[in-house]
Coordinates of N, CA and C in Angstrom, one line a residue:
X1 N 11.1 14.3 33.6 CA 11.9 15.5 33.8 C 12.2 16.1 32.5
X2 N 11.8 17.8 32.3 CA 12.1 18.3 31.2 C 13.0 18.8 30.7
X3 N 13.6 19.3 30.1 CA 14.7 19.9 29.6 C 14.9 21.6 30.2
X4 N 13.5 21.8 30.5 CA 13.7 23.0 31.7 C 14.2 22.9 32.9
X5 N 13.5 21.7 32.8 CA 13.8 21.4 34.7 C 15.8 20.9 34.5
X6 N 16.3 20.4 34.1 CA 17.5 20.0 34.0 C 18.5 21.4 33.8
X7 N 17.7 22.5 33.1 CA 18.3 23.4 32.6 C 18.8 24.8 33.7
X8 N 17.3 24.7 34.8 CA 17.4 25.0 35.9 C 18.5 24.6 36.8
X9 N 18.1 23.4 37.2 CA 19.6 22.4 37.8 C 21.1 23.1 37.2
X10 N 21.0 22.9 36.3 CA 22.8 23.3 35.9 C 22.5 24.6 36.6
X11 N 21.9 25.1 35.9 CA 21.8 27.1 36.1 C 22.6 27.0 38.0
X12 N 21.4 26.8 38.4 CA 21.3 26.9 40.0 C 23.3 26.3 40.1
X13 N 23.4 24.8 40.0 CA 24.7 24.3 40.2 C 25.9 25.4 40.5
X14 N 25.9 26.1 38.5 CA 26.7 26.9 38.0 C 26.8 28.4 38.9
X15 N 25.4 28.6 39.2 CA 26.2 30.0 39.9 C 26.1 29.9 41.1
X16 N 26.2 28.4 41.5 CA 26.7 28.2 43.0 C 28.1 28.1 43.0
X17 N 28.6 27.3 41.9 CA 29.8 27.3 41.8 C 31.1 28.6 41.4
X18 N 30.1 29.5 40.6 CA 30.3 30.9 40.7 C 30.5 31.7 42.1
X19 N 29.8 31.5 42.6 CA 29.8 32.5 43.9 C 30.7 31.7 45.1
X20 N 30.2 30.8 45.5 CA 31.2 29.7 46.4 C 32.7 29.5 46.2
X21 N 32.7 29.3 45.0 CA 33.9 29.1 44.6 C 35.0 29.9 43.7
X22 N 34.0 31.0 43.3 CA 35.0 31.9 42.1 C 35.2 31.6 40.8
X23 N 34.3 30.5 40.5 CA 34.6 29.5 39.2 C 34.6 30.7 38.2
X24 N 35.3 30.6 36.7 CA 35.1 31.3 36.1 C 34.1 30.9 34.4
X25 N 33.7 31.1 33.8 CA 33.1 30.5 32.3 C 31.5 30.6 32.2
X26 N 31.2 30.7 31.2 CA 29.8 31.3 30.8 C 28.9 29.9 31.1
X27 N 29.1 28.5 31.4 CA 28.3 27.4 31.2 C 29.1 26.6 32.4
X28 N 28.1 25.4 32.9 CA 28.6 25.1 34.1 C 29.6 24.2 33.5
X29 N 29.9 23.4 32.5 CA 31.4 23.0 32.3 C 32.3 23.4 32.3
X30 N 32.5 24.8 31.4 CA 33.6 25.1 31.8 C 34.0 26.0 32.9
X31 N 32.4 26.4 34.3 CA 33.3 26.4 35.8 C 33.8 25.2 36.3
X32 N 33.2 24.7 35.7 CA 33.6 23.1 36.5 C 35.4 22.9 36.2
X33 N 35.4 22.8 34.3 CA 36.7 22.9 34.2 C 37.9 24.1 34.9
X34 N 37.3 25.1 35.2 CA 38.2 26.2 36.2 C 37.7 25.8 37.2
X35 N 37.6 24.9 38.0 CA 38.0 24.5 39.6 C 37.8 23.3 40.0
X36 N 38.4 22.6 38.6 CA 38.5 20.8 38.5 C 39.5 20.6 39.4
X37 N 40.3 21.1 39.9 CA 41.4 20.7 41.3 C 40.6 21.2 43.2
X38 N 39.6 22.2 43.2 CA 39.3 22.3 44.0 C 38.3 21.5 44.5
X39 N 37.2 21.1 43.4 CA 36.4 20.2 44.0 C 36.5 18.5 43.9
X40 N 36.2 17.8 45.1 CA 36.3 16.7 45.6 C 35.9 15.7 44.2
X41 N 36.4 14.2 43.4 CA 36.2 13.6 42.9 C 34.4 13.3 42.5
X42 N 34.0 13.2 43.6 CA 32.3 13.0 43.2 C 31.5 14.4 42.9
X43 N 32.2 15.4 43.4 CA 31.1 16.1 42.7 C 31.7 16.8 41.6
X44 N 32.4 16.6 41.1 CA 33.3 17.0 39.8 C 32.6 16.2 38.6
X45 N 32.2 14.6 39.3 CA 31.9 13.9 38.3 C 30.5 13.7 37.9
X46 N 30.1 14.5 39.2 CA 28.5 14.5 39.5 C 28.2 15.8 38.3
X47 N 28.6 17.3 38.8 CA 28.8 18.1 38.0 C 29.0 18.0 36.3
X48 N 30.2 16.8 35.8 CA 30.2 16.9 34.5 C 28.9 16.3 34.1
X49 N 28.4 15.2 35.3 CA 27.1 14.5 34.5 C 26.1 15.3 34.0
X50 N 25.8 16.6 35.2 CA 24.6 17.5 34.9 C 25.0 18.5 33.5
X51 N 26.3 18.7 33.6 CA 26.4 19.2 31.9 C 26.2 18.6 30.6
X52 N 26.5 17.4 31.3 CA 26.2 16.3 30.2 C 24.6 16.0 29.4
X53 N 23.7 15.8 30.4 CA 22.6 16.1 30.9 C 21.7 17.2 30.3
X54 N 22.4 18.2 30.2 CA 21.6 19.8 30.1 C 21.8 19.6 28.2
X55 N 23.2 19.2 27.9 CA 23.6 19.2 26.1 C 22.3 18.1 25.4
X56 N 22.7 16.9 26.7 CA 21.9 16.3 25.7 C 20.1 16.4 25.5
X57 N 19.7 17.0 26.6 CA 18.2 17.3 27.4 C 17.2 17.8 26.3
X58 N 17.9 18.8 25.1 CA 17.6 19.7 24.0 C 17.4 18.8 23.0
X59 N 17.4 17.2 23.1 CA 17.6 16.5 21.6 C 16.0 15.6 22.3
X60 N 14.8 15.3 21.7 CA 14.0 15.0 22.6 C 13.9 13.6 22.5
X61 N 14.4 13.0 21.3 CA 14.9 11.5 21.2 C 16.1 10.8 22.8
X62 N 16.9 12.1 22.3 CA 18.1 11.8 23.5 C 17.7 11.8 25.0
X63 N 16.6 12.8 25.0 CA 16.2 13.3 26.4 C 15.4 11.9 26.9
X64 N 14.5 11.5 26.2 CA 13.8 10.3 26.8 C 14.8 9.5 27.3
X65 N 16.2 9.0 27.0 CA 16.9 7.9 27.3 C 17.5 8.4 28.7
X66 N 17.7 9.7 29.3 CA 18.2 10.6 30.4 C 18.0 9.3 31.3
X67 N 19.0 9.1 32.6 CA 18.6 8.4 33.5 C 18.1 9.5 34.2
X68 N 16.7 9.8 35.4 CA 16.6 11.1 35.6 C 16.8 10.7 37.2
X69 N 17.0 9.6 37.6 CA 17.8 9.3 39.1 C 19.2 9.6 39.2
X70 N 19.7 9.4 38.1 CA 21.1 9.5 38.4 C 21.4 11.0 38.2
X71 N 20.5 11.8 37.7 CA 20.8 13.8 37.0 C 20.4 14.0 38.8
X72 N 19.4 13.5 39.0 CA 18.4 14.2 40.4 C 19.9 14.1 41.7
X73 N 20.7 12.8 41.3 CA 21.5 12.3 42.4 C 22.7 13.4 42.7
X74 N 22.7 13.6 40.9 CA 24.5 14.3 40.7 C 23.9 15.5 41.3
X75 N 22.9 16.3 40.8 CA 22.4 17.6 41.3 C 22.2 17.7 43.2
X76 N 21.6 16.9 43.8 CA 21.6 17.0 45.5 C 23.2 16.3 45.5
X77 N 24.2 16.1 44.9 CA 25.7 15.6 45.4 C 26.3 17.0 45.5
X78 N 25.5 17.8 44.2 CA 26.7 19.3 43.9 C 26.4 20.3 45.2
X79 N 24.6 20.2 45.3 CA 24.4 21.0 46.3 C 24.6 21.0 47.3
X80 N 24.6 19.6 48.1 CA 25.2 19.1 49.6 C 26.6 19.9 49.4
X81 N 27.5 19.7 48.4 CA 28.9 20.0 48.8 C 28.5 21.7 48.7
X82 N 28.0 22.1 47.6 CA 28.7 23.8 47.5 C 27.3 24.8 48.4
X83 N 26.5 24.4 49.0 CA 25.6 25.5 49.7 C 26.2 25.7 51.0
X84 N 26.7 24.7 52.0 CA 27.4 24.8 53.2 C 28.1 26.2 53.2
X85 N 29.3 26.4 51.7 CA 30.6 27.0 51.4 C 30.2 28.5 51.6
X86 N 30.9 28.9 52.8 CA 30.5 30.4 52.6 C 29.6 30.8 53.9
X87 N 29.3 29.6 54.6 CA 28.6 30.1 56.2 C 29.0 31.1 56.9
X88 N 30.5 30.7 57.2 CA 30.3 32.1 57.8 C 30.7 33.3 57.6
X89 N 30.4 33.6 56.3 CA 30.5 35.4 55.4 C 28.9 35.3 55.6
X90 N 28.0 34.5 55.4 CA 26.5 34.2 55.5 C 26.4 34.9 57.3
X91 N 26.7 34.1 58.2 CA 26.4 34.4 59.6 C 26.9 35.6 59.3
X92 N 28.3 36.0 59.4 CA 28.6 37.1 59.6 C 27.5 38.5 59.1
X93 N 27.1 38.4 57.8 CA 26.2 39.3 57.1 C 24.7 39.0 58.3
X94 N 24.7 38.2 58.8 CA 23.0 38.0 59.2 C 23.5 38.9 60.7
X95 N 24.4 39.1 61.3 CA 25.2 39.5 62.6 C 24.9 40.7 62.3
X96 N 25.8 41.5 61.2 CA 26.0 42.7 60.5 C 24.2 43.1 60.8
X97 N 23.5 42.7 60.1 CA 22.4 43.1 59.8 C 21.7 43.2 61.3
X98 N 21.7 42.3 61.9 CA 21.0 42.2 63.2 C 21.9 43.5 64.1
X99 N 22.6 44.1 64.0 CA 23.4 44.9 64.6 C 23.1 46.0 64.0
X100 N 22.9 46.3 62.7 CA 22.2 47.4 62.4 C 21.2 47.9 62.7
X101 N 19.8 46.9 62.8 CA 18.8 46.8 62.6 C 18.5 47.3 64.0
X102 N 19.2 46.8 65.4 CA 19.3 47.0 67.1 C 19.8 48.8 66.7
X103 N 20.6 49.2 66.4 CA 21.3 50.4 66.2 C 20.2 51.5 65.7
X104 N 19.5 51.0 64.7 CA 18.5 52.0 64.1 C 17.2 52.1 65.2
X105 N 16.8 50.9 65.8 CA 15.7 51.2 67.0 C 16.3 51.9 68.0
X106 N 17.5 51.5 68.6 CA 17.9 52.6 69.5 C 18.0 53.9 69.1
X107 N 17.9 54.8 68.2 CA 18.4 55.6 67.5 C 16.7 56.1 67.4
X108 N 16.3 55.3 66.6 CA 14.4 56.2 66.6 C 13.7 56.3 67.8
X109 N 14.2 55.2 68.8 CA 13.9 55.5 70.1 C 14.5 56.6 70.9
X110 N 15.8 56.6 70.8 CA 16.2 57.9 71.3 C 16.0 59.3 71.4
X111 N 15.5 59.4 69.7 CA 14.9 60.8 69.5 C 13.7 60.9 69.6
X112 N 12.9 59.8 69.6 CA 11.1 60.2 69.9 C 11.3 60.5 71.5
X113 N 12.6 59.7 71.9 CA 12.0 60.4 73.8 C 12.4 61.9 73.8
X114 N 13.9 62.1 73.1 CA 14.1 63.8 73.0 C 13.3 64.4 72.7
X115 N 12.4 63.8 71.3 CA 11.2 64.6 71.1 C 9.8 65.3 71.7
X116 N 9.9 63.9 72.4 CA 9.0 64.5 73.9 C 9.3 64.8 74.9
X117 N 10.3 64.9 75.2 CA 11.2 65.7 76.7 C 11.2 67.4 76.3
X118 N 11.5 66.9 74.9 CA 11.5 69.1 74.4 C 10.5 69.6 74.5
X119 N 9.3 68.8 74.0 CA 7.8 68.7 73.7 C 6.9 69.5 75.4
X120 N 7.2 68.2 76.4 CA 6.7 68.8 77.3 C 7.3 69.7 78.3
X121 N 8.8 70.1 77.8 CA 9.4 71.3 78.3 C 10.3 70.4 79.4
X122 N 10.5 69.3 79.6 CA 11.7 68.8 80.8 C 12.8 69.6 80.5
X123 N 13.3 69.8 79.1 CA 14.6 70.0 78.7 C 14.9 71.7 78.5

């Protein structure tokens, strides 16, 4: 595992925890540190690992020593908890859309029949 791939990981974590949670800070530590009371004990600890992880990942001496089961573990611990968060503003938007989407066919359908009702003189 490279120092990209790890670097990805945080990235992805961080602006999950940005958008899920409102976290605020330019690096995923310190969202972590602004919503160290909201999230649950393991993925707080999971989360500092992958920051831990990403600092040290850039040193290539340091990087070889990475455990890369335990980064792979903390990273599927952060996502199981923070992708769920936010379903249903998710459903609701997929609802929203599906109701527009019904609204604009009825709507193009309605005036192609006008169109041809004027067309062949019914109207």
């Amino acid at each position: 595992m490279g120092p990209e791939r790890i670097t990805e990981m945080t990235e992805q974590v961080s602006r999950l925890l940005a958008v899920r949670l409102g976290a605020k800070g330019h690096d995923l530590e310190a969202r972590v540190s602004s919503r160290a009371r909201v999230l649950p004990r393991k993925v707080r600890k999971a989360a500092r690992l992958l920051a831990e992880a990403e600092r040290k990942a850039h040193a290539p001496k340091v990087a070889r020593q990475l455990d890369t089961r335990a980064i792979e573990a903390a990273y599927a611990t952060c996502r199981h908890y923070l992708e769920p968060l936010g379903a249903g503003d998710r459903l609701r938007g997929a609802l929203l859309n599906l109701g527009s989407s019904i609204a604009f066919i009825f709507l193009v359908v309605g005036g192609t029949l006008l169109v041809a009702m004027l067309w062949s003189g019914m109207i």
